[in-house]
Amino acid sequence: MEGSSKMSSPKGKKDDLYHVIHKVPSGDSPYVRAKHAQLVEKDPETAIVLFWKAINAGDRVDSALKDMAVVMKQLDRTGEAIEAVKSFRGLCSKQAQDSLDNVLIDLYKKCGKIEEQIDLLKRKLRLIYQGAAFNGRPTKTARSHGKKFQVSVTQETSRLLGNLGWAYMQKGNFMMAEVVYRKAQMIDPDSNKACNLGLCLIKQGRYEDARLVLEDVLESRLPGSDESRSRKRADELLMELRSMHPLPESFDQLGLDDDFVKGLEQLMNEWGPVRSKRLPIFEEISQFRDQVAC
């Protein structure tokens, strides 16, 4: 028995090394064959067929649906991927719903479905406010490029707000984008969101405010300010500012109705913590929930 164990050991180690190198699971199920087609054979069409087989067979449905949507996105079959996720996510576990939401957000962004993206981001923010995100815990384990890392509720909230701000920018609603980016910066500031905030202010003709925000990046006052990409973008936006002549900062000139302006002003004034037993981060966005819910 001992000799048999020694003889099988090299083959076992070789198989394990193969799965590690190619990042594919072991076995011969539809899902395993789909991952092999995706990652080893580089055959996305065959991978999609096998992912469908895995979903229909109940084989690692959480991963099969998510991975299939990612492959479809790579093949520009985004609309098909959206319908697949929406139709079959009911077969997936509760724990998989958050990652499926993130896949949907990326798919909506890819095909320009801005309204759907905004609605989904608002729903995820409401879950955070209600304490339903992360199963009530302050952190969750996330995965990117095969590596696991911890994400806090604070970081997730800021990330979602940043995505929401970008979606509003794509709609040309720079005032709402500004509000959202400012909330994101209050929670977990970084240089990338600062540049986006600066662009929002430029689009509104508020050049001095934009200059101050962008200088925070160039003077390394924000996390990520040392990244060359952020510094380059801040430099480019400041150069754009220098070529402009400041305009009067009048809401009337921006064509906004009085009720909307008042609502935004009230939102800014009411932002702040309230007394409750929820985690502090839920309080930081408590006054924001009605706005994102509308």
Short mmCIF file of C-alpha atoms in Angstrom, two decimals:
data_model
loop_
_atom_site.label_atom_id
_atom_site.label_comp_id
_atom_site.label_asym_id
_atom_site.label_seq_id
_atom_site.Cartn_x
_atom_site.Cartn_y
_atom_site.Cartn_z
CA MET A 1 0.00 0.00 0.00
CA GLU A 2 2.79 2.33 0.87
CA GLY A 3 4.55 1.64 -2.43
CA SER A 4 1.30 2.21 -4.36
CA SER A 5 0.84 5.53 -2.60
CA LYS A 6 4.32 6.63 -3.55
CA MET A 7 3.82 5.62 -7.17
CA SER A 8 0.55 7.59 -7.52
CA SER A 9 1.90 10.65 -5.80
CA PRO A 10 3.85 12.18 -8.75
CA LYS A 11 0.81 11.87 -11.04
CA GLY A 12 -1.42 13.43 -8.41
CA LYS A 13 0.98 16.30 -7.95
CA LYS A 14 1.19 16.76 -11.72
CA ASP A 15 -2.62 16.92 -11.99
CA ASP A 16 -2.80 19.41 -9.14
CA LEU A 17 -0.15 21.57 -10.80
CA TYR A 18 -2.09 21.48 -14.08
CA HIS A 19 -5.27 22.76 -12.40
CA VAL A 20 -3.33 25.48 -10.56
CA ILE A 21 -1.56 26.71 -13.70
CA HIS A 22 -4.70 26.80 -15.84
CA LYS A 23 -7.01 27.81 -12.97
CA VAL A 24 -9.54 25.11 -13.81
CA PRO A 25 -11.33 22.85 -11.33
CA SER A 26 -10.74 19.10 -11.33
CA GLY A 27 -13.28 16.53 -12.53
CA ASP A 28 -15.30 15.84 -15.68
CA SER A 29 -18.62 17.59 -15.05
CA PRO A 30 -20.19 20.03 -17.56
CA TYR A 31 -18.92 23.00 -15.54
CA VAL A 32 -15.37 21.63 -15.40
CA ARG A 33 -15.40 21.01 -19.16
CA ALA A 34 -16.78 24.50 -19.74
CA LYS A 35 -13.92 26.06 -17.74
CA HIS A 36 -11.44 23.91 -19.66
CA ALA A 37 -12.90 25.13 -22.97
CA GLN A 38 -12.81 28.73 -21.72
CA LEU A 39 -9.37 28.86 -20.14
CA VAL A 40 -7.30 26.09 -21.72
CA GLU A 41 -8.73 25.56 -25.23
CA LYS A 42 -9.63 29.25 -25.58
CA ASP A 43 -12.91 28.25 -27.25
CA PRO A 44 -15.58 30.62 -25.87
CA GLU A 45 -18.42 29.32 -28.07
CA THR A 46 -17.96 25.76 -26.83
CA ALA A 47 -17.59 27.09 -23.28
CA ILE A 48 -20.99 28.79 -23.51
CA VAL A 49 -22.66 25.56 -24.72
CA LEU A 50 -21.10 23.67 -21.80
CA PHE A 51 -22.03 26.38 -19.29
CA TRP A 52 -25.64 26.01 -20.46
CA LYS A 53 -25.37 22.25 -19.89
CA ALA A 54 -24.01 22.88 -16.41
CA ILE A 55 -26.89 25.23 -15.56
CA ASN A 56 -29.49 22.77 -16.85
CA ALA A 57 -27.83 19.91 -14.95
CA GLY A 58 -27.63 21.92 -11.71
CA ASP A 59 -23.83 21.72 -11.78
CA ARG A 60 -22.30 24.68 -9.90
CA VAL A 61 -25.07 26.93 -11.18
CA ASP A 62 -23.83 30.02 -9.29
CA SER A 63 -20.45 29.95 -11.02
CA ALA A 64 -21.74 28.61 -14.36
CA LEU A 65 -24.23 31.46 -14.85
CA LYS A 66 -21.76 34.16 -13.84
CA ASP A 67 -18.90 32.74 -15.93
CA MET A 68 -21.16 32.26 -18.94
CA ALA A 69 -22.31 35.89 -18.78
CA VAL A 70 -18.68 37.05 -18.66
CA VAL A 71 -17.79 34.97 -21.74
CA MET A 72 -20.88 36.26 -23.59
CA LYS A 73 -19.82 39.81 -22.79
CA GLN A 74 -16.40 39.12 -24.31
CA LEU A 75 -18.13 37.95 -27.49
CA ASP A 76 -20.34 41.07 -27.61
CA ARG A 77 -23.41 38.98 -26.83
CA THR A 78 -24.28 41.37 -24.02
CA GLY A 79 -28.04 41.39 -24.51
CA GLU A 80 -28.14 37.60 -24.41
CA ALA A 81 -26.03 37.63 -21.25
CA ILE A 82 -28.39 40.07 -19.53
CA GLU A 83 -31.43 37.92 -20.34
CA ALA A 84 -29.63 34.78 -19.15
CA VAL A 85 -28.71 36.30 -15.78
CA LYS A 86 -32.19 37.77 -15.24
CA SER A 87 -33.92 34.54 -16.25
CA PHE A 88 -31.81 32.02 -14.35
CA ARG A 89 -30.58 33.88 -11.27
CA GLY A 90 -33.51 32.36 -9.38
CA LEU A 91 -31.70 29.03 -9.58
CA CYS A 92 -28.70 30.52 -7.79
CA SER A 93 -28.03 30.74 -4.07
CA LYS A 94 -28.66 33.82 -1.97
CA GLN A 95 -24.91 34.28 -1.56
CA ALA A 96 -24.47 34.55 -5.35
CA GLN A 97 -26.98 37.36 -5.87
CA ASP A 98 -24.56 40.19 -5.03
CA SER A 99 -21.95 39.02 -7.54
CA LEU A 100 -24.68 38.53 -10.16
CA ASP A 101 -25.77 42.12 -9.56
CA ASN A 102 -22.20 43.25 -10.23
CA VAL A 103 -22.14 41.23 -13.45
CA LEU A 104 -25.42 42.86 -14.53
CA ILE A 105 -24.05 46.34 -13.78
CA ASP A 106 -21.05 45.66 -16.03
CA LEU A 107 -23.33 44.31 -18.76
CA TYR A 108 -25.64 47.33 -18.57
CA LYS A 109 -22.61 49.62 -18.79
CA LYS A 110 -21.25 47.70 -21.79
CA CYS A 111 -24.45 48.04 -23.83
CA GLY A 112 -25.39 51.56 -22.73
CA LYS A 113 -28.46 50.66 -20.63
CA ILE A 114 -27.94 53.61 -18.28
CA GLU A 115 -31.39 53.67 -16.66
CA GLU A 116 -31.19 49.97 -15.79
CA GLN A 117 -27.70 50.52 -14.39
CA ILE A 118 -28.89 53.41 -12.22
CA ASP A 119 -31.89 51.44 -10.93
CA LEU A 120 -29.73 48.47 -9.95
CA LEU A 121 -27.10 50.65 -8.26
CA LYS A 122 -29.84 52.38 -6.24
CA ARG A 123 -31.25 49.01 -5.18
CA LYS A 124 -27.82 47.85 -3.99
CA LEU A 125 -27.39 51.09 -2.03
CA ARG A 126 -30.79 50.58 -0.40
CA LEU A 127 -29.71 47.09 0.70
CA ILE A 128 -26.66 48.60 2.37
CA TYR A 129 -28.79 51.18 4.16
CA GLN A 130 -31.18 48.48 5.34
CA GLY A 131 -28.28 46.41 6.67
CA ALA A 132 -29.05 43.56 4.25
CA ALA A 133 -25.74 43.73 2.36
CA PHE A 134 -22.84 41.51 3.47
CA ASN A 135 -25.36 39.62 5.64
CA GLY A 136 -25.05 42.44 8.16
CA ARG A 137 -21.29 42.05 8.47
CA PRO A 138 -18.85 44.99 8.10
CA THR A 139 -16.74 43.18 5.45
CA LYS A 140 -17.04 40.53 2.74
CA THR A 141 -14.57 38.42 0.78
CA ALA A 142 -14.28 39.41 -2.88
CA ARG A 143 -12.31 37.89 -5.73
CA SER A 144 -10.49 39.57 -8.60
CA HIS A 145 -8.18 37.88 -11.12
CA GLY A 146 -8.16 34.74 -9.01
CA LYS A 147 -7.14 36.53 -5.82
CA LYS A 148 -9.27 36.94 -2.71
CA PHE A 149 -9.39 40.14 -0.67
CA GLN A 150 -11.56 41.81 1.95
CA VAL A 151 -13.97 44.64 1.06
CA SER A 152 -15.54 46.79 3.77
CA VAL A 153 -19.08 48.14 3.66
CA THR A 154 -17.52 51.61 3.50
CA GLN A 155 -15.49 50.71 0.41
CA GLU A 156 -18.46 49.01 -1.26
CA THR A 157 -20.73 51.99 -0.63
CA SER A 158 -18.18 54.40 -2.07
CA ARG A 159 -17.65 52.13 -5.09
CA LEU A 160 -21.39 51.94 -5.80
CA LEU A 161 -21.77 55.70 -5.42
CA GLY A 162 -18.85 56.20 -7.79
CA ASN A 163 -20.52 53.98 -10.39
CA LEU A 164 -23.81 55.80 -9.86
CA GLY A 165 -22.10 59.15 -10.34
CA TRP A 166 -20.54 57.94 -13.59
CA ALA A 167 -23.94 56.72 -14.83
CA TYR A 168 -25.46 60.14 -14.14
CA MET A 169 -22.59 61.72 -16.06
CA GLN A 170 -23.42 59.54 -19.08
CA LYS A 171 -26.95 60.91 -18.90
CA GLY A 172 -25.62 64.47 -18.80
CA ASN A 173 -27.07 65.01 -15.32
CA PHE A 174 -23.93 66.62 -13.90
CA MET A 175 -25.63 68.15 -10.87
CA MET A 176 -26.85 64.77 -9.61
CA ALA A 177 -23.47 63.25 -10.47
CA GLU A 178 -21.81 65.95 -8.36
CA VAL A 179 -24.04 65.19 -5.37
CA VAL A 180 -23.32 61.47 -5.62
CA TYR A 181 -19.55 61.92 -6.04
CA ARG A 182 -19.41 64.25 -3.04
CA LYS A 183 -21.15 61.62 -0.91
CA ALA A 184 -18.72 58.98 -2.16
CA GLN A 185 -15.76 61.21 -1.28
CA MET A 186 -17.16 61.81 2.21
CA ILE A 187 -17.23 58.05 2.81
CA ASP A 188 -14.04 56.79 1.13
CA PRO A 189 -12.18 59.45 -0.89
CA ASP A 190 -9.83 58.70 -3.75
CA SER A 191 -8.19 60.55 -6.64
CA ASN A 192 -10.20 58.88 -9.43
CA LYS A 193 -13.54 60.02 -8.04
CA ALA A 194 -12.02 63.45 -7.39
CA CYS A 195 -11.20 63.77 -11.10
CA ASN A 196 -14.74 62.77 -12.02
CA LEU A 197 -16.09 65.30 -9.54
CA GLY A 198 -13.84 67.94 -11.08
CA LEU A 199 -15.24 67.13 -14.52
CA CYS A 200 -18.81 67.44 -13.19
CA LEU A 201 -17.99 70.90 -11.87
CA ILE A 202 -16.37 71.94 -15.15
CA LYS A 203 -19.47 70.83 -17.05
CA GLN A 204 -21.53 73.09 -14.77
CA GLY A 205 -19.23 76.07 -15.37
CA ARG A 206 -17.99 76.03 -11.77
CA TYR A 207 -14.34 76.38 -12.65
CA GLU A 208 -12.95 77.57 -9.32
CA ASP A 209 -14.58 74.69 -7.43
CA ALA A 210 -13.20 72.29 -10.04
CA ARG A 211 -9.70 73.74 -9.68
CA LEU A 212 -9.71 73.19 -5.91
CA VAL A 213 -10.85 69.59 -6.28
CA LEU A 214 -8.23 68.79 -8.93
CA GLU A 215 -5.44 70.43 -6.94
CA ASP A 216 -6.18 67.98 -4.12
CA VAL A 217 -5.07 65.24 -6.51
CA LEU A 218 -1.94 67.01 -7.76
CA GLU A 219 -0.90 67.95 -4.23
CA SER A 220 -1.30 64.32 -3.07
CA ARG A 221 -4.03 65.03 -0.53
CA LEU A 222 -6.10 61.99 -1.55
CA PRO A 223 -5.48 58.25 -1.64
CA GLY A 224 -4.29 57.21 -5.08
CA SER A 225 -2.84 60.63 -5.86
CA ASP A 226 0.53 59.04 -6.57
CA GLU A 227 -0.91 57.00 -9.45
CA SER A 228 0.32 58.37 -12.76
CA ARG A 229 -3.05 57.86 -14.45
CA SER A 230 -4.91 60.01 -11.91
CA ARG A 231 -2.26 62.73 -11.93
CA LYS A 232 -2.22 62.82 -15.72
CA ARG A 233 -5.99 63.16 -15.84
CA ALA A 234 -6.03 65.90 -13.22
CA ASP A 235 -3.32 67.74 -15.20
CA GLU A 236 -5.35 67.46 -18.40
CA LEU A 237 -8.50 68.77 -16.73
CA LEU A 238 -6.59 71.70 -15.22
CA MET A 239 -5.16 72.54 -18.64
CA GLU A 240 -8.70 72.50 -19.98
CA LEU A 241 -9.72 74.85 -17.18
CA ARG A 242 -6.97 77.34 -18.03
CA SER A 243 -8.28 77.58 -21.58
CA MET A 244 -11.74 78.58 -20.37
CA HIS A 245 -13.22 81.82 -19.11
CA PRO A 246 -15.25 81.33 -15.92
CA LEU A 247 -19.00 81.65 -16.29
CA PRO A 248 -21.40 82.92 -13.60
CA GLU A 249 -22.44 80.07 -11.37
CA SER A 250 -26.17 80.49 -11.79
CA PHE A 251 -28.53 77.54 -11.61
CA ASP A 252 -30.96 79.40 -13.87
CA GLN A 253 -28.39 79.44 -16.66
CA LEU A 254 -28.11 75.66 -16.37
CA GLY A 255 -31.80 75.29 -17.14
CA LEU A 256 -32.76 73.52 -13.91
CA ASP A 257 -36.17 73.77 -12.32
CA ASP A 258 -36.42 75.37 -8.88
CA ASP A 259 -37.91 72.27 -7.20
CA PHE A 260 -35.00 70.10 -8.29
CA VAL A 261 -32.46 72.64 -7.07
CA LYS A 262 -34.23 72.92 -3.71
CA GLY A 263 -34.29 69.14 -3.40
CA LEU A 264 -30.55 68.95 -3.95
CA GLU A 265 -29.89 71.73 -1.47
CA GLN A 266 -32.03 69.97 1.11
CA LEU A 267 -30.16 66.72 0.46
CA MET A 268 -26.82 68.42 1.07
CA ASN A 269 -28.06 70.16 4.22
CA GLU A 270 -29.68 67.08 5.74
CA TRP A 271 -26.73 64.74 5.13
CA GLY A 272 -25.44 63.47 8.43
CA PRO A 273 -25.64 60.71 11.00
CA VAL A 274 -28.86 59.91 12.87
CA ARG A 275 -29.26 57.88 16.02
CA SER A 276 -29.82 54.21 15.43
CA LYS A 277 -28.33 50.81 16.11
CA ARG A 278 -27.18 50.25 12.54
CA LEU A 279 -23.51 50.17 11.61
CA PRO A 280 -22.01 53.68 11.28
CA ILE A 281 -21.68 53.37 7.53
CA PHE A 282 -25.44 52.88 7.21
CA GLU A 283 -25.92 56.17 9.01
CA GLU A 284 -23.50 57.95 6.67
CA ILE A 285 -25.82 57.24 3.75
CA SER A 286 -29.13 57.36 5.65
CA GLN A 287 -30.14 60.77 4.37
CA PHE A 288 -29.22 59.65 0.87
CA ARG A 289 -31.67 56.73 0.73
CA ASP A 290 -34.75 58.71 -0.26
CA GLN A 291 -32.85 60.32 -3.12
CA VAL A 292 -31.55 57.06 -4.52
CA ALA A 293 -34.97 55.48 -4.12
CA CYS A 294 -36.82 57.98 -6.28
#
